[in-house]
Coordinates of C-alpha atoms and ligand atoms in Angstrom, one line a residue:
M18 CA 19.1 12.0 -7.5
F19 CA 16.1 10.5 -5.8
K20 CA 12.8 12.3 -6.1
I21 CA 10.8 11.6 -2.9
G22 CA 7.1 12.5 -2.7
V23 CA 6.1 13.6 0.8
I24 CA 2.4 13.3 1.9
A25 CA 2.5 14.5 5.5
G26 CA -1.3 14.1 5.9
D27 CA -3.2 14.5 9.1
G28 CA -2.9 14.7 12.8
V29 CA 0.6 13.7 13.9
G30 CA 1.5 13.0 10.3
P31 CA 3.3 16.4 9.6
E32 CA 5.0 16.2 13.1
V33 CA 6.7 12.9 12.5
V34 CA 7.3 13.4 8.7
R35 CA 9.2 16.6 9.5
E36 CA 11.7 14.5 11.5
G37 CA 11.8 11.7 8.8
V38 CA 12.5 14.2 6.0
E39 CA 15.2 16.1 7.9
T40 CA 16.8 12.8 8.8
L41 CA 16.7 11.7 5.2
E42 CA 18.3 14.9 4.1
L43 CA 21.1 14.4 6.6
V44 CA 21.6 10.8 5.6
A45 CA 21.8 11.8 1.9
R46 CA 24.4 14.5 2.6
K47 CA 26.6 12.2 4.7
C48 CA 26.3 9.1 2.4
G49 CA 26.9 11.0 -0.8
F50 CA 23.6 10.8 -2.7
Q51 CA 21.0 13.5 -3.5
V52 CA 17.4 13.7 -2.7
E53 CA 14.8 16.1 -3.9
T54 CA 11.6 16.2 -1.8
V55 CA 8.2 17.0 -3.4
P56 CA 5.6 18.0 -0.9
F57 CA 1.9 17.1 -1.6
D58 CA -0.9 19.0 0.1
L59 CA -3.2 16.0 0.5
G60 CA -5.3 14.9 3.4
G61 CA -8.0 16.1 5.7
E62 CA -7.3 19.8 5.6
R63 CA -7.2 19.9 1.8
Y64 CA -10.4 17.9 1.6
L65 CA -12.2 20.2 4.0
R66 CA -10.9 23.3 2.1
T67 CA -11.5 22.1 -1.5
G68 CA -13.5 18.9 -1.5
E69 CA -10.6 17.1 -3.3
V70 CA -9.0 13.9 -2.1
L71 CA -6.6 12.9 -4.8
P72 CA -6.9 14.9 -8.0
A73 CA -5.6 13.3 -11.2
A74 CA -2.7 15.8 -11.7
E75 CA -1.4 15.1 -8.3
K76 CA -1.6 11.4 -8.7
E77 CA 0.4 11.7 -11.8
A78 CA 3.0 13.8 -10.0
V79 CA 3.2 11.1 -7.3
R80 CA 3.7 8.5 -10.0
A81 CA 6.7 10.4 -11.2
C82 CA 8.5 10.1 -7.8
D83 CA 11.0 7.4 -7.0
A84 CA 9.3 6.7 -3.7
V85 CA 6.9 8.3 -1.3
I86 CA 6.9 9.0 2.4
L87 CA 3.4 9.2 4.0
G88 CA 2.7 10.3 7.5
A89 CA -0.9 9.3 8.2
V90 CA -4.3 10.2 6.9
G91 CA -7.7 10.3 8.6
T92 CA -9.3 12.8 10.9
P93 CA -12.4 12.9 13.0
K94 CA -13.5 16.0 10.9
V95 CA -14.0 13.8 7.8
P96 CA -16.3 10.8 7.6
P97 CA -14.4 7.4 8.0
G98 CA -13.2 6.0 4.7
V99 CA -13.1 9.2 2.6
L100 CA -9.4 9.7 3.0
E101 CA -8.4 6.1 4.0
R102 CA -10.0 4.7 0.8
G103 CA -9.8 7.7 -1.4
L104 CA -6.2 8.5 -0.8
L105 CA -4.2 5.8 1.0
L106 CA -5.8 2.8 -0.5
D107 CA -6.1 4.4 -4.0
L108 CA -2.3 4.9 -4.0
R109 CA -1.6 1.4 -2.7
F110 CA -3.8 -0.1 -5.4
S111 CA -3.1 2.2 -8.3
F112 CA 0.7 1.8 -7.9
R113 CA 0.4 -2.0 -7.4
Q114 CA 2.0 -1.8 -4.0
C115 CA 1.0 -5.4 -3.5
I116 CA 3.3 -6.1 -0.6
N117 CA 3.0 -4.5 2.8
L118 CA 6.2 -5.1 4.6
R119 CA 6.0 -4.7 8.4
P120 CA 9.1 -5.7 10.5
I121 CA 8.5 -6.5 14.1
K122 CA 11.8 -6.1 16.0
L123 CA 12.3 -5.3 19.6
Y124 CA 15.3 -2.9 20.0
P125 CA 17.3 -3.1 23.2
G126 CA 16.3 -0.4 25.7
V127 CA 12.6 -0.4 24.5
E128 CA 10.1 -1.4 27.1
T129 CA 7.4 -3.8 25.9
P130 CA 4.3 -4.6 28.0
V131 CA 4.8 -8.3 27.2
K132 CA 6.5 -10.0 30.1
N133 CA 9.5 -12.1 29.1
A134 CA 9.8 -10.5 25.7
T135 CA 13.4 -9.9 24.9
P136 CA 15.2 -8.5 21.7
E137 CA 16.5 -12.0 21.0
K138 CA 12.9 -13.4 20.8
I139 CA 11.3 -10.6 18.8
D140 CA 12.6 -10.3 15.2
M141 CA 10.1 -11.2 12.6
V142 CA 8.7 -9.6 9.4
V143 CA 5.0 -9.7 8.5
V144 CA 4.5 -9.8 4.7
R145 CA 0.9 -8.6 4.3
E146 CA -0.9 -8.9 1.0
N147 CA -1.8 -5.4 0.1
N148 CA -3.9 -5.3 -3.1
E149 CA -6.8 -7.8 -2.5
D150 CA -9.1 -9.3 0.1
L151 CA -11.8 -7.2 1.8
Y152 CA -9.8 -4.0 0.9
V153 CA -10.8 -4.1 -2.8
G154 CA -14.1 -2.5 -1.9
A155 CA -16.2 -5.0 -3.8
G156 CA -19.7 -4.9 -2.6
G157 CA -22.6 -2.6 -2.0
F158 CA -25.9 -2.0 -0.4
T159 CA -29.5 -2.8 -1.3
Y160 CA -32.4 -1.2 0.4
K161 CA -30.0 1.1 2.3
G162 CA -31.5 2.7 5.3
T163 CA -34.5 0.4 5.4
P164 CA -35.2 -2.5 7.7
E165 CA -34.5 -4.9 4.8
E166 CA -31.0 -3.4 4.2
V167 CA -28.4 -5.7 2.9
A168 CA -24.6 -4.8 3.0
I169 CA -22.1 -7.0 1.1
Q170 CA -18.4 -6.6 1.2
T171 CA -16.5 -9.4 -0.6
S172 CA -13.0 -10.8 0.0
I173 CA -11.3 -11.0 -3.3
N174 CA -8.4 -13.6 -3.6
T175 CA -6.7 -14.3 -6.9
R176 CA -4.2 -17.0 -7.5
F177 CA -2.0 -14.4 -9.2
G178 CA -2.1 -12.1 -6.2
V179 CA -1.6 -14.9 -3.7
D180 CA 1.3 -16.4 -5.6
R181 CA 2.9 -12.9 -5.8
V182 CA 2.9 -12.3 -2.1
L183 CA 3.9 -15.9 -1.2
R184 CA 6.9 -15.7 -3.6
Y185 CA 8.0 -12.4 -1.9
A186 CA 7.7 -14.0 1.5
F187 CA 9.8 -17.1 0.6
D188 CA 12.4 -15.0 -1.1
L189 CA 12.6 -12.7 2.0
A190 CA 13.0 -15.7 4.3
R191 CA 15.9 -16.9 2.1
R192 CA 17.5 -13.5 2.2
R193 CA 17.1 -13.3 6.0
G194 CA 18.5 -16.8 6.4
T195 CA 21.6 -16.0 4.3
G196 CA 24.4 -15.2 6.7
R197 CA 22.3 -15.8 9.9
V198 CA 20.2 -18.9 10.1
F199 CA 16.9 -18.2 11.8
P200 CA 17.5 -19.2 15.5
G201 CA 13.9 -20.4 16.0
L202 CA 14.3 -23.5 13.9
S203 CA 14.2 -26.9 15.5
E204 CA 17.2 -29.2 15.5
A205 CA 15.4 -31.4 13.0
E206 CA 14.8 -28.4 10.7
K207 CA 18.4 -27.3 10.9
K208 CA 19.6 -30.9 10.2
A209 CA 17.3 -30.9 7.2
G210 CA 19.2 -27.8 5.8
K211 CA 16.5 -25.2 6.6
I212 CA 17.7 -21.6 7.0
G213 CA 14.5 -19.7 7.7
R214 CA 10.7 -20.2 8.2
V215 CA 7.6 -18.9 6.5
T216 CA 4.4 -19.1 8.6
M217 CA 1.2 -18.7 6.7
V218 CA -1.5 -17.1 8.8
A219 CA -5.1 -17.5 7.7
K220 CA -8.4 -19.1 8.7
T221 CA -8.6 -22.2 6.6
N222 CA -11.0 -23.8 9.0
V223 CA -13.7 -21.3 8.2
L224 CA -12.8 -19.5 5.0
T225 CA -12.9 -22.7 3.1
Y226 CA -12.8 -21.2 -0.4
A227 CA -10.5 -18.2 -0.1
H228 CA -8.0 -19.8 2.2
D229 CA -8.2 -23.1 0.5
L230 CA -6.7 -21.3 -2.5
W231 CA -4.1 -19.8 -0.2
Q232 CA -3.2 -23.2 1.4
R233 CA -2.8 -24.9 -2.0
A234 CA -0.7 -22.0 -3.4
F235 CA 1.4 -22.0 -0.2
D236 CA 2.1 -25.7 -0.4
E237 CA 3.1 -25.5 -4.1
M238 CA 5.3 -22.4 -3.5
A239 CA 7.0 -24.1 -0.5
A240 CA 8.0 -27.0 -2.7
G241 CA 10.3 -24.6 -4.7
Y242 CA 12.1 -23.5 -1.5
P243 CA 13.5 -26.7 0.1
D244 CA 15.7 -24.6 2.3
I245 CA 12.8 -22.8 4.0
A246 CA 10.7 -24.4 6.8
T247 CA 7.0 -23.9 6.7
D248 CA 4.3 -23.6 9.3
Y249 CA 0.6 -22.6 9.4
N250 CA -1.4 -20.9 12.1
H251 CA -5.0 -19.9 12.2
V252 CA -5.1 -16.1 12.8
D253 CA -6.7 -16.4 16.2
A254 CA -4.0 -18.8 17.5
C255 CA -1.4 -16.6 15.9
C256 CA -2.5 -13.7 18.1
M257 CA -1.8 -15.9 21.1
H258 CA 1.5 -17.3 19.9
M259 CA 2.8 -13.9 19.0
I260 CA 2.6 -12.9 22.7
R261 CA 3.5 -16.3 24.2
V262 CA 6.2 -17.5 21.9
P263 CA 7.2 -14.7 19.5
E264 CA 10.5 -16.5 18.9
R265 CA 8.8 -19.0 16.7
Y266 CA 8.2 -16.4 13.9
D267 CA 10.6 -15.5 11.2
V268 CA 8.5 -14.4 8.2
I269 CA 4.7 -14.4 8.5
V270 CA 2.7 -14.2 5.2
T271 CA -0.9 -13.3 5.5
T272 CA -4.0 -11.6 4.0
N273 CA -4.6 -7.9 3.8
M274 CA -7.3 -7.8 6.6
F275 CA -5.5 -10.2 9.0
G276 CA -2.2 -8.5 8.3
D277 CA -3.6 -5.1 9.4
I278 CA -4.8 -6.5 12.7
I279 CA -1.8 -8.7 13.7
T280 CA 0.7 -5.9 12.9
D281 CA -0.9 -3.6 15.5
L282 CA -0.5 -6.5 17.9
G283 CA 3.1 -6.9 16.6
A284 CA 3.7 -3.1 17.2
V285 CA 2.9 -3.6 20.9
L286 CA 5.4 -6.5 21.1
Q287 CA 8.1 -4.1 19.8
G288 CA 7.2 -1.3 22.2
G289 CA 4.2 0.3 20.6
L290 CA 2.9 2.0 17.4
G291 CA 5.5 4.8 18.0
V292 CA 8.3 2.5 16.8
A293 CA 6.7 0.4 14.1
G294 CA 7.7 1.2 10.5
S295 CA 6.3 -0.2 7.2
G296 CA 6.6 -0.1 3.4
N297 CA 4.0 -0.5 0.7
I298 CA 6.2 -2.2 -1.9
N299 CA 5.8 -2.4 -5.7
P300 CA 8.3 -5.2 -6.2
D301 CA 8.6 -4.7 -10.0
K302 CA 9.6 -1.1 -9.3
Q303 CA 7.3 -0.1 -12.2
F304 CA 5.6 2.4 -9.9
P305 CA 6.8 4.2 -6.7
S306 CA 6.7 2.4 -3.4
M307 CA 5.2 4.2 -0.4
F308 CA 6.7 4.2 3.1
E309 CA 4.6 5.0 6.1
P310 CA 4.7 4.3 9.9
V311 CA 2.1 1.6 10.9
H312 CA 0.3 4.1 13.1
G313 CA -2.4 6.5 12.1
S314 CA -3.0 10.2 12.7
A315 CA -3.3 9.8 16.5
P316 CA -5.9 12.5 17.0
D317 CA -5.6 12.1 20.8
I318 CA -2.0 13.5 20.8
A319 CA -1.9 15.5 17.6
G320 CA -0.6 19.1 17.9
K321 CA 1.2 18.4 21.2
G322 CA 4.6 17.7 19.7
I323 CA 4.9 14.4 21.6
A324 CA 4.4 11.8 18.8
N325 CA 7.2 9.4 18.6
P326 CA 9.2 9.9 15.3
V327 CA 11.1 6.6 15.6
A328 CA 8.5 4.7 13.5
T329 CA 8.9 7.2 10.7
C330 CA 12.7 7.2 10.9
L331 CA 12.7 3.4 10.7
T332 CA 10.3 3.7 7.7
V333 CA 12.8 6.0 6.0
A334 CA 15.5 3.3 6.5
M335 CA 13.2 0.8 4.8
M336 CA 12.8 3.3 1.9
L337 CA 16.6 3.6 1.7
D338 CA 16.9 -0.2 1.4
H339 CA 14.3 -0.1 -1.4
L340 CA 16.2 2.6 -3.3
G341 CA 19.4 0.4 -3.1
Q342 CA 21.0 2.6 -0.4
T343 CA 21.2 -0.3 2.1
A344 CA 24.4 0.9 3.8
A345 CA 22.7 4.2 4.5
G346 CA 19.6 2.3 5.7
D347 CA 21.7 0.1 8.0
L348 CA 23.5 3.1 9.4
L349 CA 20.2 4.9 10.1
R350 CA 18.8 1.8 11.9
K351 CA 22.1 1.8 14.0
A352 CA 21.5 5.5 14.9
V353 CA 17.9 4.8 16.0
A354 CA 19.1 1.7 17.9
K355 CA 21.7 3.8 19.7
V356 CA 19.1 6.4 20.8
L357 CA 16.8 3.7 22.0
A358 CA 19.5 1.8 23.9
D359 CA 20.7 5.0 25.6
G360 CA 17.2 5.8 26.7
K361 CA 18.1 9.4 27.5
V362 CA 15.8 11.0 25.0
K363 CA 12.3 9.5 24.5
T364 CA 8.7 10.5 23.9
P365 CA 6.0 9.8 26.5
D366 CA 4.8 6.6 24.7
L367 CA 8.2 5.0 25.7
G368 CA 8.1 6.4 29.2
G369 CA 10.0 9.6 28.5
K370 CA 9.2 13.3 28.7
D371 CA 10.8 14.5 25.5
S372 CA 9.3 16.0 22.3
T373 CA 9.1 14.7 18.8
R374 CA 11.7 17.2 17.8
A375 CA 14.1 16.3 20.5
V376 CA 14.0 12.6 19.5
G377 CA 14.5 13.5 15.9
E378 CA 17.5 15.6 16.8
A379 CA 18.9 12.8 18.9
I380 CA 18.7 10.4 16.0
R381 CA 20.4 12.9 13.7
Q382 CA 23.1 13.5 16.2
A383 CA 23.6 9.7 16.6
F384 CA 23.8 9.4 12.8
S385 CA 26.4 12.1 12.5
D386 CA 28.5 10.5 15.3
L387 CA 28.4 7.1 13.4
S388 CA 29.1 8.4 10.0
Ligands
NAD409 P1 -3.7 5.5 15.7 O1 -2.6 4.6 15.2 O2 -3.7 6.9 15.0 O3 -3.6 5.7 17.2 C1 -3.7 4.6 18.2 C2 -3.0 4.9 19.5 O4 -1.6 4.9 19.3 C3 -3.4 6.3 20.0 O5 -3.5 6.3 21.4 C4 -2.2 7.2 19.6 O6 -1.9 8.2 20.4 C5 -1.0 6.2 19.7 N1 0.0 6.5 18.7 C6 0.0 6.4 17.4 N2 1.1 6.8 16.8 C7 1.9 7.3 17.8 C8 3.2 7.8 17.8 N3 3.9 8.1 16.7 N4 3.7 8.2 19.0 C9 3.0 7.9 20.1 N5 1.8 7.4 20.2 C10 1.2 7.0 19.0 O7 -5.0 4.7 15.4 P2 -6.6 5.2 15.4 O8 -6.8 6.1 16.6 O9 -7.3 4.0 15.4 O10 -6.8 6.0 14.1 C11 -6.8 7.4 13.9 C12 -7.0 7.8 12.5 O11 -5.9 7.4 11.7 C13 -8.2 7.1 11.8 O12 -8.8 8.1 11.0 C14 -7.6 6.0 11.0 O13 -8.3 5.6 9.9 C15 -6.3 6.6 10.6 N6 -5.2 5.6 10.3 C16 -4.4 6.0 9.3 C17 -3.3 5.2 9.0 C18 -2.4 5.6 7.9 O14 -2.5 6.6 7.3 N7 -1.4 4.8 7.5 C19 -3.0 4.1 9.8 C20 -3.9 3.7 10.8 C21 -5.0 4.6 11.1
IPM410 C1 -2.8 0.7 8.2 C2 -4.1 1.4 8.4 C3 -4.8 1.3 7.0 C4 -5.1 -0.2 6.7 C5 -6.2 2.1 6.9 C6 -6.0 3.5 7.4 C7 -6.7 2.1 5.5 O1 -4.9 0.8 9.4 O2 -2.0 1.1 7.4 O3 -2.5 -0.3 9.0 O4 -6.1 -0.8 7.2 O5 -4.3 -0.8 6.0
MN411 MN1 -3.8 -0.7 10.6

């Protein structure tokens, strides 16, 4: 029995989470395991009603779950940061979800605005550091509201935290290269016995303290993985290469802030935010991991029933992997791939006219047909 916390949140969050949860329940029935979902009334509505963001008792109840599904938080009715910091980042930090795993994969049948992008070329994973950097919230104001105002927000980078995310990235590249050697390797790299590649993305030419630490840690970690090729890109150049030559990327490892930015760009490569899933992983499994689509609450389309639930369903598949139900996760990805390849049922972001509900139902139908 898996106990799954559900934080539907704001905007399109509840609309896409409903599809994710119904799909999860079907997968569990078909694959022979049990899930119990525990809904949490957290997000903008709750805050506006009671002034509470994440009360201690509810945080403890989240801690008791095996994993969490989160839709999105943030609404124009609440000042920026209250929910993002107070709820989402608090959970990511408190439960040491130090890895933000964001696959970028173009499924056949999905249109991407990037000319020449094909499914063969776009299959990478961004491993985003998730507990440090500018996101720690270290800083403050002096003389706030006066002409002499000073605002400081510091990027925190610890050797422990950097090593932890680098190790995860190298291990992931090794797992991905086992059974299918990364096709983007050069002949020389293949001859040298490499099976995958980790590209570090940072800004060593400007952030000469923080990213000097990253570079030294990266080089030392790489020495322990002779079967993995390495590369380095400055983050600005990475944005260009991701569009021009996405096939060069296998695993990208990067900082919290840069990872946030390049994964929205990566979402576009794979057909938009409507299809991009992610996981906030606590690798030690000491605390629950939390799975959420890359997108936010999409206030511009909230309430219309047209948000794409594909990102959330792929997110559920990542959660199944994490819970050790990889066969179920693979089957769910297959079902999603079938719906995308058929192209008969799709939401407006993918050029269709169908509803969130209709796409969710099509995924469940495809899953039932496969299982
Ligand atoms: P957003 O991701 O909510 O929306 C960006 C664009 O993508 C919008 O045009 C939206 O309609 C579209 N889009 C997003 N998800 C979609 C889906 N499933 N199907 C179809 N189209 C989709 O980003 P934003 O507008 O910058 O942020 C809105 C709010 O969400 C803010 O409060 C922000 O802080 C918050 N946010 C939360 C999370 C999270 O909870 N994980 C992530 C990102 C942003
Ligand atoms: C994301 C979001 C969050 C982030 C915000 C809402 C805190 O943009 O999950 O990508 O910056 O990590
Ligand atoms: Mn983001």
